[in-house]
One Martini backbone bead per residue (centre of mass of N, CA, C, O) as a GRO file, in nm:
protein
  332
    1UNK     BB    1  18.408  20.873  -1.610
    2UNK     BB    2  18.370  20.750  -1.902
    3UNK     BB    3  18.203  20.506  -2.064
    4UNK     BB    4  18.454  20.400  -2.234
    5UNK     BB    5  18.617  20.347  -1.979
    6UNK     BB    6  18.427  20.150  -1.843
    7UNK     BB    7  18.434  19.936  -2.080
    8UNK     BB    8  18.727  19.877  -2.068
    9UNK     BB    9  18.716  19.754  -1.784
   10UNK     BB   10  18.499  19.540  -1.832
   11UNK     BB   11  18.654  19.391  -2.047
   12UNK     BB   12  18.894  19.322  -1.861
   13UNK     BB   13  18.723  19.156  -1.669
   14UNK     BB   14  18.630  18.940  -1.870
   15UNK     BB   15  18.910  18.837  -1.942
   16UNK     BB   16  18.984  18.757  -1.661
   17UNK     BB   17  18.763  18.551  -1.610
   18UNK     BB   18  18.838  18.373  -1.847
   19UNK     BB   19  19.134  18.308  -1.764
   20UNK     BB   20  19.084  18.187  -1.491
   21UNK     BB   21  18.878  17.962  -1.580
   22UNK     BB   22  19.003  17.860  -1.853
   23UNK     BB   23  19.285  17.799  -1.751
   24UNK     BB   24  19.221  17.543  -1.585
   25UNK     BB   25  19.086  17.407  -1.821
   26UNK     BB   26  19.328  17.383  -2.013
   27UNK     BB   27  19.510  17.243  -1.807
   28UNK     BB   28  19.350  16.978  -1.788
   29UNK     BB   29  19.378  16.902  -2.080
   30UNK     BB   30  19.692  16.881  -2.069
   31UNK     BB   31  19.705  16.671  -1.835
   32UNK     BB   32  19.605  16.416  -1.984
   33UNK     BB   33  19.926  16.379  -2.057
   34UNK     BB   34  20.109  16.463  -1.807
   35UNK     BB   35  19.948  16.303  -1.558
   36UNK     BB   36  19.802  16.083  -1.671
   37UNK     BB   37  19.836  15.721  -1.690
   38UNK     BB   38  19.522  15.651  -1.758
   39UNK     BB   39  19.203  15.634  -1.839
   40UNK     BB   40  19.089  15.686  -1.554
   41UNK     BB   41  19.243  15.951  -1.497
   42UNK     BB   42  19.137  16.108  -1.722
   43UNK     BB   43  18.842  16.097  -1.623
   44UNK     BB   44  18.894  16.255  -1.369
   45UNK     BB   45  18.989  16.522  -1.494
   46UNK     BB   46  18.741  16.568  -1.670
   47UNK     BB   47  18.536  16.570  -1.424
   48UNK     BB   48  18.640  16.842  -1.283
   49UNK     BB   49  18.507  17.009  -1.545
   50UNK     BB   50  18.236  16.899  -1.661
   51UNK     BB   51  18.029  17.116  -1.522
   52UNK     BB   52  18.211  17.409  -1.627
   53UNK     BB   53  18.338  17.454  -1.910
   54UNK     BB   54  18.095  17.598  -2.049
   55UNK     BB   55  18.062  17.833  -1.853
   56UNK     BB   56  18.347  17.963  -1.895
   57UNK     BB   57  18.275  18.058  -2.208
   58UNK     BB   58  18.097  18.303  -2.138
   59UNK     BB   59  18.330  18.511  -2.110
   60UNK     BB   60  18.403  18.520  -2.409
   61UNK     BB   61  18.138  18.605  -2.528
   62UNK     BB   62  18.121  18.866  -2.361
   63UNK     BB   63  18.379  19.000  -2.455
   64UNK     BB   64  18.314  19.003  -2.759
   65UNK     BB   65  18.052  19.141  -2.747
   66UNK     BB   66  18.142  19.404  -2.599
   67UNK     BB   67  18.347  19.486  -2.819
   68UNK     BB   68  18.147  19.514  -3.049
   69UNK     BB   69  17.960  19.732  -2.909
   70UNK     BB   70  18.173  19.935  -2.775
   71UNK     BB   71  18.426  19.855  -3.007
   72UNK     BB   72  18.407  19.824  -3.333
   73UNK     BB   73  18.683  19.902  -3.438
   74UNK     BB   74  18.840  19.698  -3.274
   75UNK     BB   75  18.698  19.452  -3.365
   76UNK     BB   76  18.752  19.480  -3.674
   77UNK     BB   77  19.058  19.484  -3.661
   78UNK     BB   78  19.121  19.229  -3.499
   79UNK     BB   79  18.949  19.020  -3.680
   80UNK     BB   80  19.106  19.079  -3.938
   81UNK     BB   81  19.419  19.064  -3.852
   82UNK     BB   82  19.344  18.788  -3.656
   83UNK     BB   83  19.196  18.560  -3.819
   84UNK     BB   84  19.361  18.288  -3.803
   85UNK     BB   85  19.405  18.256  -3.495
   86UNK     BB   86  19.104  18.291  -3.419
   87UNK     BB   87  18.998  18.062  -3.585
   88UNK     BB   88  19.171  17.838  -3.445
   89UNK     BB   89  19.034  17.882  -3.176
   90UNK     BB   90  18.746  17.820  -3.255
   91UNK     BB   91  18.792  17.538  -3.357
   92UNK     BB   92  18.896  17.423  -3.086
   93UNK     BB   93  18.648  17.484  -2.920
   94UNK     BB   94  18.456  17.308  -3.079
   95UNK     BB   95  18.605  17.039  -3.060
   96UNK     BB   96  18.623  17.028  -2.769
   97UNK     BB   97  18.324  17.015  -2.699
   98UNK     BB   98  18.278  16.751  -2.863
   99UNK     BB   99  18.476  16.578  -2.706
  100UNK     BB  100  18.330  16.585  -2.431
  101UNK     BB  101  18.059  16.464  -2.540
  102UNK     BB  102  18.167  16.209  -2.729
  103UNK     BB  103  18.376  16.025  -2.569
  104UNK     BB  104  18.123  15.845  -2.413
  105UNK     BB  105  17.944  15.720  -2.645
  106UNK     BB  106  18.174  15.506  -2.669
  107UNK     BB  107  18.369  15.212  -2.554
  108UNK     BB  108  18.596  15.240  -2.741
  109UNK     BB  109  18.919  15.306  -2.709
  110UNK     BB  110  18.987  15.464  -2.976
  111UNK     BB  111  18.761  15.665  -2.952
  112UNK     BB  112  18.856  15.789  -2.678
  113UNK     BB  113  19.150  15.853  -2.752
  114UNK     BB  114  19.092  16.060  -2.982
  115UNK     BB  115  18.939  16.261  -2.800
  116UNK     BB  116  19.173  16.312  -2.600
  117UNK     BB  117  19.358  16.432  -2.810
  118UNK     BB  118  19.170  16.670  -2.870
  119UNK     BB  119  19.181  16.794  -2.593
  120UNK     BB  120  19.472  16.854  -2.575
  121UNK     BB  121  19.517  17.029  -2.832
  122UNK     BB  122  19.258  17.224  -2.776
  123UNK     BB  123  19.417  17.343  -2.517
  124UNK     BB  124  19.702  17.421  -2.604
  125UNK     BB  125  19.655  17.624  -2.840
  126UNK     BB  126  19.495  17.847  -2.703
  127UNK     BB  127  19.705  17.903  -2.471
  128UNK     BB  128  19.902  18.025  -2.672
  129UNK     BB  129  19.738  18.226  -2.865
  130UNK     BB  130  19.638  18.424  -2.647
  131UNK     BB  131  19.936  18.530  -2.586
  132UNK     BB  132  19.990  18.625  -2.869
  133UNK     BB  133  19.765  18.823  -2.904
  134UNK     BB  134  19.814  19.007  -2.643
  135UNK     BB  135  20.098  19.085  -2.728
  136UNK     BB  136  20.026  19.240  -2.991
  137UNK     BB  137  19.829  19.442  -2.867
  138UNK     BB  138  20.050  19.579  -2.681
  139UNK     BB  139  20.283  19.626  -2.886
  140UNK     BB  140  20.169  19.636  -3.173
  141UNK     BB  141  20.051  19.711  -3.498
  142UNK     BB  142  19.973  19.726  -3.844
  143UNK     BB  143  19.820  20.038  -3.864
  144UNK     BB  144  19.637  20.255  -4.035
  145UNK     BB  145  19.457  20.540  -4.108
  146UNK     BB  146  19.193  20.330  -4.162
  147UNK     BB  147  19.209  20.102  -3.931
  148UNK     BB  148  19.399  19.888  -4.082
  149UNK     BB  149  19.547  19.581  -4.120
  150UNK     BB  150  19.881  19.548  -4.297
  151UNK     BB  151  19.977  19.289  -4.220
  152UNK     BB  152  20.099  18.968  -4.133
  153UNK     BB  153  20.142  18.669  -3.983
  154UNK     BB  154  20.465  18.714  -3.931
  155UNK     BB  155  20.415  18.976  -3.743
  156UNK     BB  156  20.292  18.798  -3.495
  157UNK     BB  157  20.581  18.633  -3.481
  158UNK     BB  158  20.717  18.751  -3.232
  159UNK     BB  159  20.900  18.735  -2.949
  160UNK     BB  160  20.698  18.867  -2.748
  161UNK     BB  161  20.449  18.691  -2.831
  162UNK     BB  162  20.575  18.416  -2.791
  163UNK     BB  163  20.627  18.461  -2.487
  164UNK     BB  164  20.338  18.501  -2.418
  165UNK     BB  165  20.246  18.214  -2.499
  166UNK     BB  166  20.428  18.062  -2.298
  167UNK     BB  167  20.309  18.182  -2.044
  168UNK     BB  168  20.010  18.091  -2.077
  169UNK     BB  169  20.084  17.794  -2.090
  170UNK     BB  170  20.217  17.772  -1.809
  171UNK     BB  171  20.005  17.910  -1.633
  172UNK     BB  172  19.756  17.731  -1.701
  173UNK     BB  173  19.892  17.464  -1.625
  174UNK     BB  174  19.942  17.533  -1.324
  175UNK     BB  175  19.652  17.602  -1.258
  176UNK     BB  176  19.548  17.316  -1.326
  177UNK     BB  177  19.723  17.154  -1.129
  178UNK     BB  178  19.605  17.295  -0.860
  179UNK     BB  179  19.321  17.200  -0.928
  180UNK     BB  180  19.369  16.899  -0.924
  181UNK     BB  181  19.468  16.895  -0.625
  182UNK     BB  182  19.189  17.007  -0.516
  183UNK     BB  183  18.986  16.781  -0.677
  184UNK     BB  184  19.150  16.537  -0.560
  185UNK     BB  185  19.240  16.196  -0.489
  186UNK     BB  186  19.530  16.049  -0.418
  187UNK     BB  187  19.785  15.998  -0.638
  188UNK     BB  188  19.703  16.234  -0.827
  189UNK     BB  189  19.743  16.452  -0.619
  190UNK     BB  190  20.042  16.415  -0.555
  191UNK     BB  191  20.145  16.446  -0.856
  192UNK     BB  192  20.034  16.735  -0.885
  193UNK     BB  193  20.214  16.870  -0.686
  194UNK     BB  194  20.491  16.805  -0.811
  195UNK     BB  195  20.425  16.932  -1.094
  196UNK     BB  196  20.376  17.221  -0.978
  197UNK     BB  197  20.663  17.282  -0.907
  198UNK     BB  198  20.785  17.272  -1.189
  199UNK     BB  199  20.581  17.463  -1.329
  200UNK     BB  200  20.632  17.708  -1.140
  201UNK     BB  201  20.928  17.766  -1.226
  202UNK     BB  202  20.881  17.801  -1.526
  203UNK     BB  203  20.671  18.031  -1.501
  204UNK     BB  204  20.849  18.229  -1.344
  205UNK     BB  205  21.057  18.276  -1.563
  206UNK     BB  206  20.876  18.362  -1.792
  207UNK     BB  207  20.709  18.586  -1.661
  208UNK     BB  208  20.940  18.777  -1.574
  209UNK     BB  209  21.042  18.841  -1.847
  210UNK     BB  210  20.765  18.947  -1.972
  211UNK     BB  211  20.707  19.175  -1.751
  212UNK     BB  212  20.976  19.329  -1.784
  213UNK     BB  213  20.926  19.397  -2.084
  214UNK     BB  214  20.658  19.546  -2.050
  215UNK     BB  215  20.759  19.761  -1.853
  216UNK     BB  216  20.984  19.886  -2.033
  217UNK     BB  217  20.800  19.966  -2.276
  218UNK     BB  218  20.484  20.055  -2.112
  219UNK     BB  219  20.524  20.138  -1.828
  220UNK     BB  220  20.419  20.211  -1.494
  221UNK     BB  221  20.318  20.238  -1.180
  222UNK     BB  222  20.069  20.054  -1.202
  223UNK     BB  223  20.206  19.815  -1.351
  224UNK     BB  224  20.412  19.764  -1.126
  225UNK     BB  225  20.214  19.672  -0.924
  226UNK     BB  226  20.097  19.429  -1.083
  227UNK     BB  227  20.361  19.283  -1.108
  228UNK     BB  228  20.426  19.243  -0.800
  229UNK     BB  229  20.165  19.077  -0.750
  230UNK     BB  230  20.218  18.853  -0.950
  231UNK     BB  231  20.494  18.752  -0.830
  232UNK     BB  232  20.390  18.713  -0.533
  233UNK     BB  233  20.162  18.509  -0.607
  234UNK     BB  234  20.327  18.291  -0.734
  235UNK     BB  235  20.512  18.233  -0.498
  236UNK     BB  236  20.279  18.163  -0.304
  237UNK     BB  237  20.175  17.923  -0.467
  238UNK     BB  238  20.427  17.755  -0.445
  239UNK     BB  239  20.433  17.747  -0.138
  240UNK     BB  240  20.147  17.617  -0.099
  241UNK     BB  241  20.236  17.347  -0.222
  242UNK     BB  242  20.457  17.272  -0.018
  243UNK     BB  243  20.225  17.292   0.222
  244UNK     BB  244  19.949  17.165   0.105
  245UNK     BB  245  19.769  17.434  -0.003
  246UNK     BB  246  19.547  17.421  -0.247
  247UNK     BB  247  19.354  17.663  -0.210
  248UNK     BB  248  19.580  17.883  -0.205
  249UNK     BB  249  19.719  17.810  -0.468
  250UNK     BB  250  19.475  17.864  -0.646
  251UNK     BB  251  19.416  18.157  -0.568
  252UNK     BB  252  19.718  18.263  -0.635
  253UNK     BB  253  19.712  18.185  -0.937
  254UNK     BB  254  19.463  18.365  -0.989
  255UNK     BB  255  19.595  18.633  -0.911
  256UNK     BB  256  19.822  18.616  -1.121
  257UNK     BB  257  19.628  18.646  -1.367
  258UNK     BB  258  19.492  18.909  -1.294
  259UNK     BB  259  19.763  19.077  -1.275
  260UNK     BB  260  19.852  19.026  -1.575
  261UNK     BB  261  19.605  19.138  -1.723
  262UNK     BB  262  19.612  19.422  -1.573
  263UNK     BB  263  19.891  19.499  -1.688
  264UNK     BB  264  19.814  19.499  -1.986
  265UNK     BB  265  19.575  19.714  -1.974
  266UNK     BB  266  19.739  19.939  -1.840
  267UNK     BB  267  19.944  19.969  -2.083
  268UNK     BB  268  19.729  20.024  -2.304
  269UNK     BB  269  19.610  20.249  -2.177
  270UNK     BB  270  19.399  20.428  -2.396
  271UNK     BB  271  19.445  20.203  -2.563
  272UNK     BB  272  19.337  19.910  -2.776
  273UNK     BB  273  19.524  19.955  -3.049
  274UNK     BB  274  19.834  19.981  -3.154
  275UNK     BB  275  20.049  20.152  -3.375
  276UNK     BB  276  20.364  20.075  -3.534
  277UNK     BB  277  20.365  20.319  -3.750
  278UNK     BB  278  20.160  20.534  -3.592
  279UNK     BB  279  20.033  20.699  -3.321
  280UNK     BB  280  19.794  20.846  -3.473
  281UNK     BB  281  19.665  20.532  -3.539
  282UNK     BB  282  19.550  20.472  -3.288
  283UNK     BB  283  19.347  20.282  -3.098
  284UNK     BB  284  19.091  20.417  -2.889
  285UNK     BB  285  18.846  20.475  -2.657
  286UNK     BB  286  18.744  20.708  -2.846
  287UNK     BB  287  18.774  20.622  -3.174
  288UNK     BB  288  18.644  20.306  -3.117
  289UNK     BB  289  18.369  20.383  -3.015
  290UNK     BB  290  18.069  20.423  -2.932
  291UNK     BB  291  17.805  20.566  -2.859
  292UNK     BB  292  17.671  20.695  -2.572
  293UNK     BB  293  17.398  20.553  -2.601
  294UNK     BB  294  17.495  20.269  -2.637
  295UNK     BB  295  17.652  20.253  -2.366
  296UNK     BB  296  17.406  20.309  -2.184
  297UNK     BB  297  17.243  20.055  -2.255
  298UNK     BB  298  17.465  19.845  -2.186
  299UNK     BB  299  17.486  19.922  -1.885
  300UNK     BB  300  17.198  19.825  -1.806
  301UNK     BB  301  17.223  19.537  -1.904
  302UNK     BB  302  17.467  19.452  -1.738
  303UNK     BB  303  17.355  19.524  -1.455
  304UNK     BB  304  17.143  19.286  -1.476
  305UNK     BB  305  17.304  19.020  -1.589
  306UNK     BB  306  17.552  18.972  -1.434
  307UNK     BB  307  17.456  18.870  -1.152
  308UNK     BB  308  17.322  18.621  -1.269
  309UNK     BB  309  17.576  18.476  -1.378
  310UNK     BB  310  17.724  18.466  -1.114
  311UNK     BB  311  17.515  18.301  -0.953
  312UNK     BB  312  17.498  18.048  -1.127
  313UNK     BB  313  17.813  17.983  -1.135
  314UNK     BB  314  17.854  17.965  -0.835
  315UNK     BB  315  17.659  17.737  -0.782
  316UNK     BB  316  17.799  17.524  -0.956
  317UNK     BB  317  18.061  17.510  -0.785
  318UNK     BB  318  17.925  17.430  -0.524
  319UNK     BB  319  17.793  17.160  -0.607
  320UNK     BB  320  18.102  17.073  -0.739
  321UNK     BB  321  18.324  17.071  -0.482
  322UNK     BB  322  18.414  16.792  -0.471
  323UNK     BB  323  18.610  16.532  -0.468
  324UNK     BB  324  18.798  16.307  -0.680
  325UNK     BB  325  18.848  15.958  -0.799
  326UNK     BB  326  18.895  15.646  -0.911
  327UNK     BB  327  18.672  15.532  -0.719
  328UNK     BB  328  18.441  15.710  -0.889
  329UNK     BB  329  18.510  15.516  -1.128
  330UNK     BB  330  18.379  15.325  -1.353
  331UNK     BB  331  18.403  15.059  -1.514
  332UNK     BB  332  18.425  14.985  -1.867
   0.00000   0.00000   0.00000
């Protein structure tokens, strides 16, 4: 396997880690409106991700940085062509981080309510937009012979990409709901289980349509295996919710995300960004990559830094592993 193939796999792993971790993170933000009934319950939900949300975003920074260094042509075409949606995601992530930090700085109800609105919307919008972006990457966009995107914003809002956005929204919200059931106690835990069943059914319907469409257009035997794993894991996650096994449900919803992302990257390879105008203009792991020397240096750096990141992030989740409930929240 060539180094550019290795880095394609590593970037796929980074995006998978990001969607696994930030997926329930976004889901919790959305649940502050769907699940929480009052201010105290919203605080419970926010506190479930309080120690980890910023660490989850390390995976996005790593994925973006790795793409810039390993596949500069891919990075340039992607970020110029998808400038507006990616800028909107960036703004949402900035405002979301500020909302988490500033929400409790003042006791006034209006102050906290406004920041909670911000948390909801800046969780919902990226959850949709990431699906739209990856749907377009897999489907192919208007790239010319100079490796430049020549379409417009309207071209990105096609039925396949929009369905992809709905799938990521539903899947991340379901993932967040089973995480809420896993991390809370009391009435909010019971209601999270009930909501997870409804969201699981909606997610299954949307995901099945999207995955079948993807397989029909670009799939092969490997992507078919990934699709089967995704469907089976989602069914298992819903079954685990019924059985009251939150740990298994969360693990299987995570497997669903992993399998879906794996399927998208399997259908993409060896392309990194197909051209819908001419197959000869596709960006591939070969024509979009950096020099072998650059990739070699990156491989050494990743080999040293990645275990450290995994260790400290795993330690963080272990330290903050206990459940919380409204009884743990002080009255304002």
